[in-house]
């Protein structure tokens, strides 16, 4: 393996250089950003995106009604919308739209970007209804359930797409009618699943509408190339309404899964930004050059292990609690991840409204190997005797591998059980989690909008989320009641207490998941990269600047 990495790096930099008019290995033009996506994006279709890689690409290509500031409070700001208002009963939201946003067709052969037509309120309404339409098979359709009749249509209870509470009042005014008040709806309006999409291209090309040459986009970038499982190229959209402020004119993307290979490319000057491998963290912190390029900062994401509660022995709450108690999270972040991550005892991270991460009274499951052994014995497996084979699965990634090996060793040391590790390529893994999640699965959640509604109701609700843990029964019903009540509650302190009880059920009483840590940004940036750090959604390449180098 080690012998193949230098050769791979050379091939990849040659591929990057082939995208420029003149380039030698290690060189980069000041207007070009070299970026590692880390894997093939499963989709570019906003209705189908569920993962951070697809969302990053969609962030470059498609605009939403609203967006979030690159600040710690992640305030909602206008994007296509210029302003919005809500009715007195808090059920009808009206968004007025810009009139200078265009659908643009980029021809990869001629390298010409052509304005086709304005983006209208009809495009927004079509995009929302298309996401909700069960024929689209959007795994994120539940994000729209706050909209009137969206859930009924998506679940097949109603066949009337026109009954969904979104309509174009005129070409540049779109109106949403909700099924219940939701003061956070302007944040939901930013979701990629609610972004306008070009109906005529979808109807003409079907599933191939997002391929280069077929796709119409309206964001700061156009899609020039997508060589699947190899590379992508995004080029500046000259017809973007704020094109004059976009400094980065081209983003050359590779899809290198191995952190060690990608970081070797970074050190060779072939990538401008890259997450460092876990095993190199001590070296990077001690290096006089790399240490200055390393950035560690807050990130609104959580890393956790989920349990499929329908598969023995994880159908036993005693086993789930034992596994969670047996993980020394502090040791993990001190000796393995080394990026300032915070050990987690709850799901939502600091910075999310209603989180319990900073509450001393939250009874989360902490590291307690004696308690873990006691619970495992009570479950019928004293000292791990007779414990059946259990698979821990994660998407292919060196960091996930090392974390899984650490957890595997913890469970062996403290509980006397052996677990099997398995990994899958990212796109396959996402499908596996949807169709039939393994007994234990690695997952992460980065906020779509900074409210617990997005974390608890939209991730673990037994019927209104993907519910990969297949959680059901009385406790799940109680959890559902709590988060549904919190969703319509207007008093902030009451909402917080409801979310406290819901987190307690999820992470402590039922141990449906084992929270591991709250993420941080751990990334190295070349000194010529002047960038922002987007806490919600994909990074805003259009706001970055590259100094000559």
Coordinates of C-alpha atoms in Angstrom, one line a residue, residues 194-446:
X194 CA -36.2 23.4 -1.1
X195 CA -34.0 25.0 -3.8
X196 CA -35.4 25.8 -7.2
X197 CA -34.5 23.3 -10.0
X198 CA -35.0 23.6 -13.8
X199 CA -38.1 21.6 -14.7
X200 CA -37.4 21.5 -18.4
X201 CA -34.0 19.9 -18.0
X202 CA -35.3 17.3 -15.6
X203 CA -38.1 16.4 -17.9
X204 CA -35.7 16.2 -20.9
X205 CA -32.8 14.3 -19.4
X206 CA -34.4 12.4 -16.4
X207 CA -31.7 11.0 -14.1
X208 CA -29.0 12.4 -16.3
X209 CA -30.0 16.0 -15.9
X210 CA -27.1 16.7 -13.5
X211 CA -24.4 15.6 -16.0
X212 CA -22.0 18.2 -17.5
X213 CA -23.6 19.8 -20.5
X214 CA -27.1 18.8 -19.4
X215 CA -27.3 20.7 -16.1
X216 CA -28.6 24.2 -15.6
X217 CA -27.4 26.0 -12.4
X218 CA -27.9 29.3 -10.8
X219 CA -25.2 29.5 -8.1
X220 CA -21.7 31.0 -8.1
X221 CA -20.3 28.1 -10.1
X222 CA -21.1 26.0 -13.2
X223 CA -20.2 22.3 -13.7
X224 CA -17.5 21.9 -16.3
X225 CA -16.4 18.3 -15.7
X226 CA -17.6 15.2 -13.7
X227 CA -15.5 12.1 -14.4
X228 CA -17.1 9.8 -12.0
X229 CA -15.0 8.4 -9.2
X230 CA -12.1 10.5 -10.5
X231 CA -12.5 14.3 -10.6
X232 CA -14.9 17.3 -10.9
X233 CA -14.3 20.8 -12.1
X234 CA -16.4 23.8 -11.1
X235 CA -15.9 27.1 -12.9
X236 CA -17.1 30.6 -12.0
X237 CA -20.6 31.5 -13.3
X238 CA -20.2 34.8 -15.1
X239 CA -24.0 35.4 -14.8
X240 CA -24.1 34.9 -11.0
X241 CA -25.7 38.0 -9.5
X242 CA -22.7 38.7 -7.4
X243 CA -20.0 37.4 -9.8
X244 CA -17.9 40.5 -9.4
X245 CA -17.1 39.5 -5.8
X246 CA -16.1 35.9 -6.7
X247 CA -12.3 35.6 -6.7
X248 CA -11.9 31.9 -7.0
X249 CA -12.6 31.3 -10.7
X250 CA -12.0 27.5 -10.8
X251 CA -12.2 24.7 -8.3
X252 CA -10.4 21.5 -9.3
X253 CA -11.7 18.6 -7.3
X254 CA -10.2 15.1 -6.8
X255 CA -11.8 12.2 -4.9
X256 CA -9.0 10.8 -2.8
X257 CA -10.4 8.6 0.0
X258 CA -7.2 8.0 1.9
X259 CA -6.3 10.9 4.2
X260 CA -2.6 9.9 4.1
X261 CA -2.5 10.1 0.3
X262 CA -4.4 13.4 0.2
X263 CA -2.2 14.9 2.8
X264 CA 0.9 13.9 0.9
X265 CA -0.6 15.8 -2.0
X266 CA -1.2 18.8 0.3
X267 CA 2.4 18.8 1.4
X268 CA 3.5 18.5 -2.2
X269 CA 1.5 21.6 -3.1
X270 CA -1.1 19.6 -5.1
X271 CA -4.0 20.5 -2.8
X272 CA -4.6 23.8 -1.2
X273 CA -6.8 22.6 1.7
X274 CA -6.8 19.2 3.4
X275 CA -7.9 17.4 6.6
X276 CA -4.8 15.9 8.2
X277 CA -4.5 12.2 8.9
X278 CA -5.0 11.3 12.6
X279 CA -1.5 9.6 12.8
X280 CA 0.1 12.9 11.6
X281 CA -1.4 15.2 14.1
X282 CA 1.5 15.2 16.5
X283 CA 4.0 15.8 13.7
X284 CA 1.9 18.6 12.3
X285 CA 1.6 20.3 15.6
X286 CA 5.3 20.1 16.1
X287 CA 6.2 21.2 12.6
X288 CA 7.1 25.0 12.4
X289 CA 5.4 25.3 9.0
X290 CA 2.5 22.9 9.2
X291 CA 1.5 24.0 12.7
X292 CA 0.9 27.5 11.3
X293 CA -1.3 26.1 8.6
X294 CA -3.4 24.0 11.0
X295 CA -6.8 25.3 11.9
X296 CA -8.9 23.9 14.8
X297 CA -12.2 25.5 15.4
X298 CA -15.8 24.8 16.3
X299 CA -18.1 22.9 14.0
X300 CA -21.8 22.1 14.4
X301 CA -21.5 18.3 14.0
X302 CA -21.6 15.2 16.2
X303 CA -19.9 11.8 15.7
X304 CA -21.8 8.8 17.0
X305 CA -22.3 5.1 16.9
X306 CA -25.9 4.0 16.1
X307 CA -27.4 0.7 17.2
X308 CA -29.9 -1.1 15.1
X309 CA -32.3 -2.0 18.0
X310 CA -34.0 -4.7 16.0
X311 CA -30.9 -6.9 15.6
X312 CA -29.8 -9.1 18.5
X313 CA -28.0 -8.6 20.8
X314 CA -28.6 -4.8 20.2
X315 CA -32.3 -5.3 20.8
X316 CA -31.3 -5.4 24.5
X317 CA -31.1 -1.9 26.2
X318 CA -28.7 -3.5 28.7
X319 CA -26.3 -4.4 26.0
X320 CA -26.6 -1.0 24.3
X321 CA -25.9 0.8 27.7
X322 CA -23.0 -1.5 28.4
X323 CA -21.3 -0.8 25.0
X324 CA -21.8 3.0 25.5
X325 CA -20.4 2.9 29.1
X326 CA -17.3 1.0 27.9
X327 CA -16.0 3.7 25.6
X328 CA -13.4 6.1 27.0
X329 CA -14.2 9.1 24.9
X330 CA -11.7 11.3 26.5
X331 CA -8.9 8.9 25.7
X332 CA -10.1 8.6 22.2
X333 CA -9.9 12.4 21.5
X334 CA -6.6 12.7 23.4
X335 CA -4.8 9.8 21.8
X336 CA -6.5 9.1 18.4
X337 CA -8.3 12.1 16.9
X338 CA -6.2 14.8 18.6
X339 CA -8.1 17.7 17.1
X340 CA -9.7 19.3 20.1
X341 CA -12.9 17.3 19.8
X342 CA -15.2 17.3 22.8
X343 CA -16.3 14.0 24.3
X344 CA -20.0 13.7 23.8
X345 CA -22.7 12.3 26.2
X346 CA -25.6 13.7 24.1
X347 CA -26.5 14.0 20.5
X348 CA -26.7 17.7 19.7
X349 CA -23.5 19.7 20.0
X350 CA -23.0 23.1 21.6
X351 CA -24.3 25.9 19.3
X352 CA -27.6 24.2 18.6
X353 CA -30.7 25.6 20.2
X354 CA -32.0 23.2 22.9
X355 CA -28.8 21.2 23.2
X356 CA -27.9 19.7 26.5
X357 CA -24.2 19.4 26.0
X358 CA -23.3 22.1 28.5
X359 CA -25.9 21.1 31.1
X360 CA -24.4 19.5 34.2
X361 CA -27.7 17.9 35.2
X362 CA -28.0 15.8 32.0
X363 CA -27.6 12.1 33.0
X364 CA -25.6 11.0 29.9
X365 CA -23.8 7.7 29.8
X366 CA -20.2 8.3 30.8
X367 CA -17.1 6.1 30.8
X368 CA -17.7 3.5 33.5
X369 CA -16.2 0.1 32.8
X370 CA -17.4 -1.4 36.0
X371 CA -21.0 -0.4 35.2
X372 CA -20.6 -1.7 31.7
X373 CA -19.5 -5.1 32.9
X374 CA -22.4 -5.2 35.4
X375 CA -24.9 -4.4 32.7
X376 CA -23.5 -6.9 30.3
X377 CA -23.7 -9.6 32.9
X378 CA -27.3 -8.6 33.7
X379 CA -28.0 -9.0 30.0
X380 CA -26.8 -12.6 30.2
X381 CA -23.2 -12.3 29.0
X382 CA -20.9 -12.3 32.2
X383 CA -17.4 -11.3 31.1
X384 CA -18.6 -11.4 27.6
X385 CA -19.3 -15.2 27.6
X386 CA -21.7 -16.3 24.9
X387 CA -21.8 -12.8 23.3
X388 CA -22.8 -13.3 19.7
X389 CA -20.9 -12.0 16.7
X390 CA -21.5 -8.2 16.2
X391 CA -20.5 -6.2 13.2
X392 CA -19.4 -2.5 13.5
X393 CA -19.6 -0.9 10.1
X394 CA -18.3 2.4 8.8
X395 CA -17.7 4.1 5.5
X396 CA -14.2 3.6 4.0
X397 CA -12.0 6.2 5.6
X398 CA -8.7 5.9 7.5
X399 CA -9.9 8.0 10.4
X400 CA -13.1 6.0 10.8
X401 CA -11.0 2.9 10.7
X402 CA -8.8 4.1 13.5
X403 CA -11.7 5.1 15.6
X404 CA -13.4 1.8 15.1
X405 CA -10.2 -0.1 16.0
X406 CA -10.0 2.0 19.2
X407 CA -13.7 1.2 20.1
X408 CA -13.1 -2.4 19.2
X409 CA -10.1 -2.6 21.6
X410 CA -12.2 -0.8 24.3
X411 CA -14.9 -3.4 24.1
X412 CA -12.4 -6.2 24.2
X413 CA -10.6 -4.8 27.2
X414 CA -13.5 -3.7 29.3
X415 CA -16.2 -6.3 28.3
X416 CA -14.2 -9.2 27.0
X417 CA -16.1 -9.3 23.6
X418 CA -14.8 -9.4 20.1
X419 CA -16.5 -7.4 17.4
X420 CA -16.1 -7.6 13.7
X421 CA -15.2 -4.4 11.7
X422 CA -16.5 -3.9 8.2
X423 CA -16.4 -0.9 5.8
X424 CA -18.1 0.1 2.6
X425 CA -17.5 2.7 -0.1
X426 CA -19.4 5.8 0.9
X427 CA -22.3 5.7 -1.6
X428 CA -22.9 2.0 -0.9
X429 CA -22.7 2.6 2.8
X430 CA -25.4 5.3 2.7
X431 CA -27.7 2.8 0.9
X432 CA -26.9 0.1 3.4
X433 CA -27.9 2.4 6.3
X434 CA -31.2 3.2 4.6
X435 CA -32.1 -0.4 3.5
X436 CA -30.8 -2.5 6.4
X437 CA -28.5 -0.8 8.9
X438 CA -25.9 -3.2 10.6
X439 CA -26.0 -3.9 14.3
X440 CA -23.6 -1.1 15.0
X441 CA -22.9 1.7 12.5
X442 CA -20.8 4.8 12.4
X443 CA -22.5 8.0 11.6
X444 CA -22.2 11.8 11.9
X445 CA -24.7 14.6 11.8
X446 CA -24.0 18.1 10.8

